[in-house]
């Protein structure tokens, strides 16, 4: 959290443009929020992730109740991802069929995840589970991606061709029934693995309060071995559908969607998102992946290490759940 | 001192205590505003409680003003170290704690009156009436049956202090020992600063007149803090028609995303 607090403190001295948020029931500085939207939108467009894993901690460190932060940033994720999907679909780099299959699993997973979230929150143990999930999931994915992309970059420096991936798809994937063609991804596999990945990611993402792009992208690359060019666009399409459902569920079950906050964030987000997409073309894929791996690792360590650092104040007020 | 430990006192008594019945009303008070409108430009508000002591003559009088916001339950957890990891304890629920509390007085409260009055009337941050009913149990203590004690036992005070400390940090609870000023011989005023995250609801501004450490007169006024205009519309829609609100919100976000991609494609 400290790094995020520093990030927030580094913002230029905010001009006094405050607005009162009706659901969060507090006032925030509009420019700070737009700036945050641009920043997270940029990361989102560049790497094809929702950016929730970056935005939620910053919002919370600015004093917004966690439940409102998680639910409202869904609006930002939704707008940024929609705008990005449109851009990617122009260059035919969205596999709608694959995205729909994964989203079907994702929606079911999200419903299950929200229930687990509620139970854990009632037990007061959600912090522990969220921190551990960040540490384990982000730590391992970030480490794996960093190692792989650094190896590729080193080989390119030496002028050697990158090795063909030794292990193709896990063999058992071919043995599954209900095969479908995914022409855009260059795959002919059962729909069970993508749907199962979507389900798992849906559960984890609902519990961690994020869109799940940083989980989907590596899963598409390393497990499904989809054609690299469609990975980011398809992941964003999947995120649009899952987030659409999540946002409505949050509004209905928790009344925690602050539309004003969402609108401010997404105003910056769409601009940052477009800038990110343009910037993405200037980098090589392995370089992008290395940068994203470092960001993921840092976010994971940040949350995970909070388990080991003695808290400044041992007592914490937690939301009662019912306003 | 065991008898005065807060856990031993059943919470119900605190809640239903009648306000002191003065022999004759010596206080006349009002607020500069009895309704605060929270709109999109709301950044907190300042309200003045003012009043006069009738027939003060030469008697020394002390004024205590307590403003408390809508009561709601709060959940508090404590970080405990288990095998090197900092984990959360089970949450403790505090019920009836005000969402906002300010006690202003003409001099420090402990000089105005004693422990029992402060406790009975809830004067001062450390004396706010709140309890943890879900954690109480009934035991036999010192041979007395059916005594309500808090299952947190001795830790109760520590937990309670943690609540007030956290609230004081976010300027929602405060003690203002010289907050009541006599502007003229019998005329006094006290300022209330409501931060922008002060809870929405009905507040109560209570004024006591103390003489020789005893409350001799009492007056109370209500203050409503409510959302108006667009803020209110959004809040009401989100709570009364959650499905509509959620679906429309999500569609607006998608629509704005689509619009943005159009603009950028042309640009």
Coordinates of C-alpha atoms in Angstrom, one line a residue:
Chain A
X1 CA 0.0 0.0 0.0
X2 CA 2.9 2.4 0.7
X3 CA 3.9 2.6 -2.9
X4 CA 0.4 3.4 -3.9
X5 CA 0.2 6.1 -1.3
X6 CA 3.4 7.6 -2.6
X7 CA 1.9 7.4 -6.1
X8 CA -1.1 9.3 -4.9
X9 CA 1.1 11.8 -3.1
X10 CA 3.1 12.4 -6.2
X11 CA 0.1 13.9 -8.0
X12 CA 0.6 17.6 -8.5
X13 CA -0.9 19.8 -5.8
X14 CA -4.6 19.3 -6.6
X15 CA -6.6 22.4 -7.7
X16 CA -9.7 22.8 -5.6
X17 CA -12.2 21.1 -7.9
X18 CA -14.1 18.8 -5.5
X19 CA -17.2 16.9 -6.1
X20 CA -19.4 15.0 -3.7
X21 CA -20.0 11.3 -4.5
X22 CA -23.6 10.3 -3.6
X23 CA -22.9 6.6 -2.9
X24 CA -19.4 6.9 -1.4
X25 CA -20.8 9.8 0.7
X26 CA -17.7 11.9 0.6
X27 CA -16.1 14.4 -1.7
X28 CA -13.1 13.8 -3.9
X29 CA -10.9 15.9 -6.1
X30 CA -12.0 15.6 -9.8
X31 CA -8.5 16.2 -11.3
X32 CA -6.9 13.5 -9.1
X33 CA -9.6 11.0 -10.2
X34 CA -9.3 11.9 -13.9
X35 CA -5.5 11.6 -13.6
X36 CA -5.9 8.2 -12.0
X37 CA -8.3 7.2 -14.8
X38 CA -5.8 8.2 -17.5
X39 CA -3.0 6.3 -15.8
X40 CA -4.9 3.1 -15.3
X41 CA -6.5 3.4 -18.7
X42 CA -3.1 3.7 -20.3
X43 CA -1.8 0.5 -18.6
X44 CA -5.1 -1.2 -19.6
X45 CA -4.8 -0.3 -23.3
X46 CA -1.1 -1.1 -23.4
X47 CA -1.3 -4.6 -21.9
X48 CA -4.9 -5.6 -22.5
X49 CA -5.8 -5.9 -18.8
X50 CA -8.7 -4.2 -17.0
X51 CA -6.4 -2.4 -14.6
X52 CA -8.6 -3.1 -11.6
X53 CA -5.7 -4.6 -9.7
X54 CA -4.0 -1.2 -9.9
X55 CA -6.9 1.1 -9.4
X56 CA -8.7 -0.4 -6.4
X57 CA -5.7 0.0 -4.0
X58 CA -5.2 3.6 -5.0
X59 CA -8.9 4.4 -4.6
X60 CA -8.9 2.8 -1.1
X61 CA -5.8 4.7 -0.1
X62 CA -7.6 7.9 -1.1
X63 CA -10.3 7.1 1.5
X64 CA -13.1 5.6 -0.7
X65 CA -14.8 2.6 1.0
X66 CA -13.4 -0.6 -0.6
X67 CA -16.8 -1.9 -1.6
X68 CA -17.6 1.3 -3.5
X69 CA -14.2 1.4 -5.0
X70 CA -14.4 -2.1 -6.4
X71 CA -18.0 -1.7 -7.7
X72 CA -17.5 1.7 -9.2
X73 CA -14.2 1.0 -11.0
X74 CA -16.1 -1.7 -12.9
X75 CA -17.7 1.2 -14.8
X76 CA -14.3 2.4 -15.8
X77 CA -13.1 -1.0 -16.7
X78 CA -16.2 -1.5 -18.8
X79 CA -15.9 1.7 -20.8
X80 CA -12.1 1.4 -21.3
X81 CA -12.4 -2.2 -22.4
X82 CA -15.3 -1.6 -24.7
X83 CA -13.4 1.2 -26.4
X84 CA -10.3 -1.0 -26.7
X85 CA -12.2 -4.0 -28.0
X86 CA -13.6 -1.8 -30.8
X87 CA -10.1 -0.7 -31.7
X88 CA -8.8 -4.3 -31.7
X89 CA -11.8 -5.5 -33.7
X90 CA -10.9 -3.2 -36.6
X91 CA -7.7 -5.1 -37.0
X92 CA -9.6 -8.4 -36.7
X93 CA -7.8 -9.3 -33.5
X94 CA -10.8 -10.3 -31.4
X95 CA -11.9 -14.0 -31.3
X96 CA -15.5 -13.4 -30.4
X97 CA -16.3 -17.1 -30.2
X98 CA -13.5 -17.8 -27.8
X99 CA -14.3 -14.7 -25.8
X100 CA -18.0 -15.8 -25.4
X101 CA -17.1 -19.3 -24.3
X102 CA -14.7 -17.9 -21.6
X103 CA -17.2 -15.3 -20.6
X104 CA -19.9 -17.9 -20.1
X105 CA -17.6 -19.6 -17.6
X106 CA -16.6 -16.3 -16.2
X107 CA -20.1 -15.2 -15.4
X108 CA -20.9 -18.4 -13.4
X109 CA -17.5 -18.0 -11.6
X110 CA -18.3 -14.4 -10.7
X111 CA -21.6 -15.3 -9.1
X112 CA -19.8 -18.0 -7.0
X113 CA -16.9 -15.6 -6.2
X114 CA -19.3 -12.9 -4.9
X115 CA -20.9 -15.5 -2.6
X116 CA -17.5 -16.6 -1.3
X117 CA -16.5 -13.0 -0.9
X118 CA -19.6 -12.3 1.3
X119 CA -19.0 -15.3 3.6
X120 CA -15.3 -14.4 4.1
X121 CA -16.2 -10.8 4.7
X122 CA -18.7 -11.8 7.4
X123 CA -16.0 -13.9 9.0
X124 CA -13.6 -10.9 8.8
X125 CA -11.1 -12.9 6.9
X126 CA -11.4 -11.4 3.4
X127 CA -8.2 -9.4 3.8
X128 CA -6.1 -12.4 4.5
X129 CA -7.6 -14.3 1.5
X130 CA -7.2 -11.3 -0.8
X131 CA -3.6 -10.7 0.2
X132 CA -2.7 -14.4 -0.1
X133 CA -4.4 -14.6 -3.5
X134 CA -2.5 -11.5 -4.7
X135 CA 0.8 -12.9 -3.4
X136 CA 0.3 -16.4 -4.9
X137 CA -1.5 -15.7 -8.1
X138 CA 0.2 -12.5 -9.1
X139 CA 3.6 -13.6 -7.8
X140 CA 3.6 -16.8 -9.8
X141 CA 2.1 -15.4 -13.0
X142 CA 4.4 -12.4 -12.8
X143 CA 7.5 -14.5 -12.2
X144 CA 6.6 -16.9 -15.0
X145 CA 6.0 -14.2 -17.5
X146 CA 9.2 -12.3 -16.5
X147 CA 11.4 -15.4 -16.9
X148 CA 9.9 -16.2 -20.3
X149 CA 10.0 -12.7 -21.7
X150 CA 13.6 -12.1 -20.5
X151 CA 14.8 -15.3 -22.1
X152 CA 13.2 -14.3 -25.4
X153 CA 14.8 -10.9 -25.2
X154 CA 18.2 -12.3 -24.4
X155 CA 18.0 -14.7 -27.3
X156 CA 17.0 -11.9 -29.7
X157 CA 20.0 -9.8 -28.5
X158 CA 22.3 -12.7 -29.4
X159 CA 20.7 -12.9 -32.8
X160 CA 19.3 -16.4 -32.2
X161 CA 15.8 -17.3 -33.3
X162 CA 13.4 -17.7 -30.3
X163 CA 13.0 -21.5 -29.7
X164 CA 9.7 -23.0 -30.6
X165 CA 7.8 -23.7 -27.5
X166 CA 8.9 -27.2 -26.5
X167 CA 5.7 -28.2 -24.7
X168 CA 2.8 -27.5 -26.9
X169 CA -0.6 -27.8 -25.4
X170 CA -1.0 -30.2 -22.5
X171 CA -1.9 -33.5 -24.2
X172 CA -5.1 -34.1 -22.2
X173 CA -6.7 -31.1 -23.8
X174 CA -7.0 -33.0 -27.0
X175 CA -8.8 -35.9 -25.4
X176 CA -11.8 -33.8 -24.2
X177 CA -15.1 -34.0 -26.0
X178 CA -17.3 -31.2 -27.4
X179 CA -14.7 -29.8 -29.8
X180 CA -15.2 -26.5 -31.4
X181 CA -13.4 -24.6 -34.1
X182 CA -11.9 -21.2 -33.1
X183 CA -10.6 -20.1 -36.5
X184 CA -9.3 -16.7 -35.3
X185 CA -7.3 -18.3 -32.6
X186 CA -6.1 -21.1 -34.8
X187 CA -7.5 -23.7 -32.5
X188 CA -9.7 -26.8 -32.7
X189 CA -10.3 -27.8 -29.2
X190 CA -13.0 -28.7 -26.7
X191 CA -14.8 -25.8 -25.2
X192 CA -14.2 -27.2 -21.7
X193 CA -10.7 -25.8 -21.1
X194 CA -11.6 -22.2 -22.1
X195 CA -14.9 -22.3 -20.1
X196 CA -13.1 -23.8 -17.1
X197 CA -10.4 -21.1 -17.3
X198 CA -13.2 -18.5 -17.5
X199 CA -14.9 -20.0 -14.4
X200 CA -11.7 -20.1 -12.3
X201 CA -10.8 -16.6 -13.3
X202 CA -14.3 -15.4 -12.6
X203 CA -14.2 -16.8 -9.1
X204 CA -10.7 -15.3 -8.4
X205 CA -11.5 -12.0 -10.0
X206 CA -14.8 -11.5 -8.1
X207 CA -12.9 -12.3 -4.8
X208 CA -10.0 -10.0 -5.7
X209 CA -12.2 -7.3 -7.0
X210 CA -10.6 -7.1 -10.4
X211 CA -11.5 -7.8 -14.0
X212 CA -9.0 -10.7 -14.3
X213 CA -7.2 -9.7 -17.5
X214 CA -3.8 -10.4 -15.9
X215 CA -5.0 -14.0 -15.3
X216 CA -6.8 -14.5 -18.7
X217 CA -3.9 -13.2 -20.9
X218 CA -1.3 -15.7 -19.4
X219 CA -3.8 -18.5 -19.5
X220 CA -4.5 -17.9 -23.2
X221 CA -0.8 -17.7 -23.9
X222 CA 0.5 -20.6 -21.8
X223 CA -2.4 -23.0 -21.5
X224 CA -4.5 -22.6 -24.6
X225 CA -1.6 -21.4 -26.8
X226 CA -3.8 -19.1 -28.8
X227 CA -2.5 -17.1 -31.7
X228 CA -0.6 -14.3 -30.1
X229 CA -2.2 -11.5 -32.2
X230 CA -5.8 -12.2 -30.9
X231 CA -4.9 -12.7 -27.2
X232 CA -5.2 -9.1 -26.0
X233 CA -8.4 -8.2 -28.0
X234 CA -10.1 -11.5 -26.9
X235 CA -9.2 -11.0 -23.3
X236 CA -10.7 -7.5 -23.3
X237 CA -13.9 -8.8 -25.0
X238 CA -14.2 -11.4 -22.2
X239 CA -13.6 -8.7 -19.6
X240 CA -16.4 -6.5 -21.1
X241 CA -19.0 -9.3 -20.7
X242 CA -17.9 -10.4 -17.2
X243 CA -17.6 -6.8 -15.9
X244 CA -21.1 -6.0 -17.3
X245 CA -22.6 -8.7 -15.2
X246 CA -20.4 -8.0 -12.2
X247 CA -21.4 -4.3 -12.2
X248 CA -25.1 -5.0 -12.3
X249 CA -24.7 -7.7 -9.6
X250 CA -22.9 -5.2 -7.4
X251 CA -25.5 -2.5 -7.9
X252 CA -28.3 -5.0 -7.1
X253 CA -26.8 -6.8 -4.1
X254 CA -24.6 -4.2 -2.5
X255 CA -25.9 -0.8 -3.8
X256 CA -22.3 0.1 -4.0
X257 CA -21.9 1.4 -7.6
X258 CA -21.2 5.2 -7.5
X259 CA -22.1 6.3 -11.0
X260 CA -20.5 9.8 -10.5
X261 CA -17.2 8.2 -9.5
X262 CA -17.4 5.8 -12.4
X263 CA -18.1 8.6 -14.9
X264 CA -15.1 10.7 -13.6
X265 CA -12.8 7.7 -13.7
X266 CA -13.9 6.5 -17.2
X267 CA -13.5 10.0 -18.7
X268 CA -9.8 9.8 -18.0
X269 CA -9.8 6.1 -18.7
X270 CA -10.9 6.1 -22.4
X271 CA -8.3 8.8 -23.2
X272 CA -5.5 6.8 -21.4
X273 CA -6.8 3.6 -23.0
X274 CA -6.5 4.9 -26.6
X275 CA -3.0 6.3 -25.8
X276 CA -2.0 2.9 -24.4
X277 CA -3.2 1.1 -27.6
X278 CA -1.2 3.4 -29.8
X279 CA 1.9 3.0 -27.6
X280 CA 1.5 -0.8 -27.7
X281 CA 2.4 -0.9 -31.4
X282 CA 5.8 0.7 -30.6
X283 CA 7.0 -2.1 -28.4
X284 CA 7.9 -5.7 -29.1
X285 CA 5.6 -8.3 -27.6
X286 CA 8.3 -9.7 -25.3
X287 CA 9.2 -6.3 -24.1
X288 CA 5.6 -5.5 -23.3
X289 CA 5.3 -8.8 -21.5
X290 CA 8.4 -8.1 -19.4
X291 CA 7.1 -4.7 -18.3
X292 CA 3.7 -6.2 -17.5
X293 CA 5.4 -9.0 -15.6
X294 CA 7.2 -6.5 -13.4
X295 CA 4.0 -4.5 -12.7
X296 CA 2.1 -7.8 -11.8
X297 CA 5.0 -8.9 -9.5
X298 CA 5.1 -5.6 -7.7
X299 CA 1.3 -5.5 -7.2
X300 CA 1.4 -9.1 -5.9
X301 CA 4.4 -8.5 -3.5
X302 CA 2.9 -5.2 -2.3
X303 CA -0.3 -6.9 -1.2
X304 CA 1.4 -10.1 0.0
X305 CA 4.0 -8.3 2.1
X306 CA 1.3 -6.5 4.0
X307 CA 0.8 -9.8 5.8
X308 CA 4.3 -9.6 7.2
X309 CA 4.6 -5.9 8.1
X310 CA 3.4 -5.0 11.6
X311 CA 0.4 -2.7 11.1
X312 CA 0.6 0.9 12.3
X313 CA -2.7 0.6 13.9
X314 CA -3.8 -2.8 15.0
X315 CA -7.5 -1.9 15.0
X316 CA -9.4 -1.4 11.7
X317 CA -13.0 -0.4 11.2
X318 CA -14.6 -2.6 8.6
X319 CA -17.8 -1.9 6.6
X320 CA -21.0 -3.4 8.1
X321 CA -22.2 -4.6 4.8
X322 CA -25.6 -2.9 5.1
X323 CA -25.6 0.9 4.7
Chain B
X1 CA -13.7 0.7 40.7
X2 CA -15.0 -2.6 39.3
X3 CA -18.6 -1.4 39.5
X4 CA -18.0 1.5 37.2
X5 CA -16.5 -0.6 34.4
X6 CA -18.7 0.1 31.3
X7 CA -19.3 -3.6 30.4
X8 CA -21.2 -4.2 33.6
X9 CA -23.8 -1.5 32.8
X10 CA -26.6 -2.9 30.5
X11 CA -26.8 -0.8 27.4
X12 CA -30.6 -0.6 27.4
X13 CA -30.4 1.7 30.5
X14 CA -28.1 4.1 28.7
X15 CA -30.3 4.4 25.7
X16 CA -33.6 5.0 27.5
X17 CA -32.4 7.3 30.2
X18 CA -34.7 10.3 30.4
X19 CA -33.1 13.6 29.8
X20 CA -32.8 15.6 33.0
X21 CA -36.0 17.3 34.0
X22 CA -35.2 20.8 34.8
X23 CA -37.4 22.6 37.3
X24 CA -37.8 25.6 35.0
X25 CA -36.3 26.0 31.6
X26 CA -33.4 28.4 31.8
X27 CA -32.1 27.7 28.3
X28 CA -33.1 29.1 25.0
X29 CA -31.2 27.7 22.0
X30 CA -31.3 27.4 18.2
X31 CA -29.2 26.5 15.2
X32 CA -28.2 28.8 12.4
X33 CA -29.5 26.1 10.0
X34 CA -31.7 23.1 10.8
X35 CA -31.3 21.6 7.3
X36 CA -28.0 21.0 5.4
X37 CA -28.3 20.3 1.8
X38 CA -25.7 17.9 0.4
X39 CA -25.3 18.6 -3.3
X40 CA -22.4 17.8 -5.7
X41 CA -20.4 20.8 -4.4
X42 CA -20.7 19.8 -0.8
X43 CA -17.4 20.0 1.0
X44 CA -18.6 20.0 4.6
X45 CA -20.6 22.5 6.5
X46 CA -20.4 24.8 9.5
X47 CA -23.4 25.2 11.7
X48 CA -23.6 27.4 14.8
X49 CA -25.5 26.4 17.9
X50 CA -26.4 29.6 19.8
X51 CA -28.4 30.3 22.8
X52 CA -29.0 32.3 25.9
X53 CA -29.2 31.6 29.6
X54 CA -32.3 33.2 30.9
X55 CA -32.0 34.6 34.4
X56 CA -28.3 33.9 34.8
X57 CA -27.7 36.8 37.1
X58 CA -24.5 36.3 38.9
X59 CA -24.5 32.6 39.1
X60 CA -21.6 30.8 37.5
X61 CA -23.0 28.7 34.6
X62 CA -21.3 26.1 32.4
X63 CA -22.7 25.2 29.0
X64 CA -22.2 21.8 27.3
X65 CA -23.2 21.3 23.7
X66 CA -23.3 17.8 22.3
X67 CA -24.0 17.2 18.6
X68 CA -24.5 13.6 17.6
X69 CA -25.2 12.1 14.2
X70 CA -27.3 9.2 13.1
X71 CA -26.6 6.0 15.0
X72 CA -25.4 3.0 13.1
X73 CA -23.5 -0.2 13.9
X74 CA -19.8 -0.5 13.3
X75 CA -17.6 -3.5 12.9
X76 CA -14.1 -3.4 14.3
X77 CA -11.3 -5.9 13.7
X78 CA -7.9 -6.2 15.3
X79 CA -4.8 -7.4 13.6
X80 CA -3.1 -10.2 15.5
X81 CA 0.1 -11.9 14.7
X82 CA -0.1 -15.6 14.1
X83 CA 3.0 -17.5 13.1
X84 CA 4.6 -14.4 11.8
X85 CA 1.6 -13.3 9.7
X86 CA -0.7 -10.4 10.6
X87 CA -4.2 -11.7 10.5
X88 CA -7.6 -10.3 11.3
X89 CA -9.4 -11.3 14.5
X90 CA -13.2 -11.9 14.5
X91 CA -15.0 -8.6 14.0
X92 CA -16.6 -7.0 17.1
X93 CA -19.9 -5.2 16.4
X94 CA -20.5 -1.9 18.2
X95 CA -24.2 -0.9 18.1
X96 CA -25.7 2.5 18.5
X97 CA -22.5 4.4 18.0
X98 CA -23.2 7.8 16.5
X99 CA -21.8 8.5 13.0
X100 CA -20.8 11.9 14.1
X101 CA -20.1 13.3 17.6
X102 CA -18.9 16.6 18.9
X103 CA -18.9 17.8 22.5
X104 CA -18.2 21.4 23.0
X105 CA -18.1 23.0 26.4
X106 CA -17.3 26.3 28.1
X107 CA -14.5 24.7 30.0
X108 CA -13.0 21.2 30.1
X109 CA -15.8 18.7 30.8
X110 CA -14.1 17.1 33.8
X111 CA -14.1 20.5 35.5
X112 CA -17.8 21.0 34.8
X113 CA -19.2 17.7 36.2
X114 CA -18.3 14.3 37.5
X115 CA -18.0 10.9 36.1
X116 CA -21.5 9.7 36.7
X117 CA -23.2 12.7 35.0
X118 CA -20.9 12.4 32.0
X119 CA -21.5 8.7 31.7
X120 CA -25.3 9.1 32.1
X121 CA -25.6 11.9 29.7
X122 CA -22.9 10.8 27.3
X123 CA -20.7 13.9 27.6
X124 CA -17.3 13.6 25.9
X125 CA -15.9 11.2 23.4
X126 CA -14.9 8.7 26.0
X127 CA -18.5 8.5 27.4
X128 CA -20.4 8.0 24.2
X129 CA -23.1 5.3 24.7
X130 CA -22.3 2.3 22.5
X131 CA -22.2 -1.3 23.2
X132 CA -21.5 -4.7 21.7
X133 CA -24.7 -6.5 22.4
X134 CA -23.8 -9.5 20.3
X135 CA -20.8 -10.1 22.5
X136 CA -22.5 -9.9 25.8
X137 CA -23.3 -12.8 28.0
X138 CA -25.2 -13.2 31.3
X139 CA -23.2 -14.5 34.2
X140 CA -23.3 -14.6 38.0
X141 CA -20.8 -12.2 39.4
X142 CA -20.1 -11.5 43.1
X143 CA -23.0 -13.7 43.9
X144 CA -25.4 -11.6 41.8
X145 CA -27.3 -13.5 39.2
X146 CA -28.1 -12.3 35.6
X147 CA -25.4 -9.7 35.3
X148 CA -24.7 -8.6 31.8
X149 CA -21.0 -8.6 31.0
X150 CA -19.1 -8.2 27.8
X151 CA -17.4 -11.3 26.6
X152 CA -14.5 -9.1 25.7
X153 CA -14.1 -8.6 29.4
X154 CA -11.2 -6.3 30.2
X155 CA -10.3 -5.8 26.5
X156 CA -13.6 -4.0 26.1
X157 CA -12.2 -0.6 27.0
X158 CA -9.3 -1.0 24.6
X159 CA -11.7 -1.9 21.7
X160 CA -13.9 1.0 22.5
X161 CA -11.0 3.4 22.7
X162 CA -9.9 2.1 19.3
X163 CA -13.3 3.0 17.8
X164 CA -13.2 6.6 19.1
X165 CA -9.5 7.0 18.2
X166 CA -10.2 6.0 14.6
X167 CA -13.2 8.3 14.4
X168 CA -11.3 11.2 15.9
X169 CA -8.6 10.7 13.3
X170 CA -11.2 11.2 10.5
X171 CA -12.6 14.3 12.4
X172 CA -15.9 12.6 12.9
X173 CA -15.6 12.5 16.7
X174 CA -14.2 15.4 18.7
X175 CA -14.1 17.0 22.1
X176 CA -13.8 20.8 22.1
X177 CA -13.2 21.9 25.7
X178 CA -13.4 25.6 25.0
X179 CA -15.8 25.3 22.0
X180 CA -18.6 27.1 23.8
X181 CA -17.9 30.8 23.9
X182 CA -19.9 33.4 25.8
X183 CA -20.2 36.2 23.3
X184 CA -22.1 38.4 25.7
X185 CA -23.0 38.1 29.3
X186 CA -25.7 35.4 28.9
X187 CA -25.3 34.7 25.2
X188 CA -23.2 31.8 24.0
X189 CA -22.4 30.1 20.7
X190 CA -20.6 26.9 19.6
X191 CA -19.5 26.0 16.1
X192 CA -20.0 22.6 14.5
X193 CA -17.8 21.6 11.7
X194 CA -19.2 18.8 9.6
X195 CA -16.6 17.1 7.3
X196 CA -17.7 16.2 3.8
X197 CA -17.9 12.5 4.8
X198 CA -20.3 13.2 7.7
X199 CA -23.1 10.7 7.6
X200 CA -26.5 11.6 6.1
X201 CA -29.4 11.6 8.5
X202 CA -30.9 13.4 11.5
X203 CA -28.5 14.9 14.0
X204 CA -29.4 16.1 17.5
X205 CA -27.9 19.2 19.0
X206 CA -28.3 19.0 22.8
X207 CA -27.4 21.8 25.2
X208 CA -27.0 21.4 28.9
X209 CA -26.7 24.2 31.5
X210 CA -24.6 23.0 34.5
X211 CA -24.5 24.7 37.9
X212 CA -22.3 23.3 40.6
X213 CA -21.7 20.2 38.7
X214 CA -25.4 19.3 38.1
X215 CA -27.4 19.7 35.0
X216 CA -30.1 22.3 35.7
X217 CA -31.5 22.9 32.3
X218 CA -31.6 21.1 28.9
X219 CA -32.6 22.0 25.4
X220 CA -32.4 20.0 22.1
X221 CA -32.8 20.8 18.5
X222 CA -32.7 18.6 15.4
X223 CA -30.5 19.1 12.4
X224 CA -31.2 17.3 9.2
X225 CA -28.4 16.5 6.7
X226 CA -29.8 15.3 3.4
X227 CA -28.9 14.9 -0.2
X228 CA -30.6 17.1 -2.7
X229 CA -31.0 17.4 -6.4
X230 CA -28.9 15.0 -8.6
X231 CA -27.1 13.5 -5.7
X232 CA -30.4 12.5 -4.1
X233 CA -31.8 11.2 -7.4
X234 CA -28.8 8.9 -7.9
X235 CA -28.9 7.7 -4.3
X236 CA -32.6 7.0 -4.3
X237 CA -32.5 5.3 -7.7
X238 CA -29.6 3.1 -6.6
X239 CA -31.5 2.0 -3.5
X240 CA -35.1 1.8 -4.8
X241 CA -34.6 0.5 -8.3
X242 CA -31.3 -1.3 -8.1
X243 CA -31.8 -3.5 -11.2
X244 CA -32.7 -0.4 -13.3
X245 CA -29.8 1.6 -11.8
X246 CA -27.3 -1.2 -12.4
X247 CA -28.3 -2.0 -16.0
X248 CA -28.6 1.7 -17.0
X249 CA -25.2 2.4 -15.4
X250 CA -23.5 -0.5 -17.1
X251 CA -25.1 0.4 -20.5
X252 CA -24.0 4.1 -20.1
X253 CA -20.4 2.9 -19.5
X254 CA -20.5 0.7 -22.6
X255 CA -22.0 3.5 -24.6
X256 CA -19.4 6.0 -23.6
X257 CA -16.7 3.5 -24.4
X258 CA -18.2 2.9 -27.9
X259 CA -18.5 6.7 -28.4
X260 CA -14.9 7.3 -27.4
X261 CA -13.6 4.7 -29.9
X262 CA -15.6 6.4 -32.7
X263 CA -14.1 9.7 -31.9
X264 CA -10.6 8.4 -31.7
X265 CA -11.0 6.4 -35.0
X266 CA -11.9 9.6 -36.8
X267 CA -9.3 11.7 -35.1

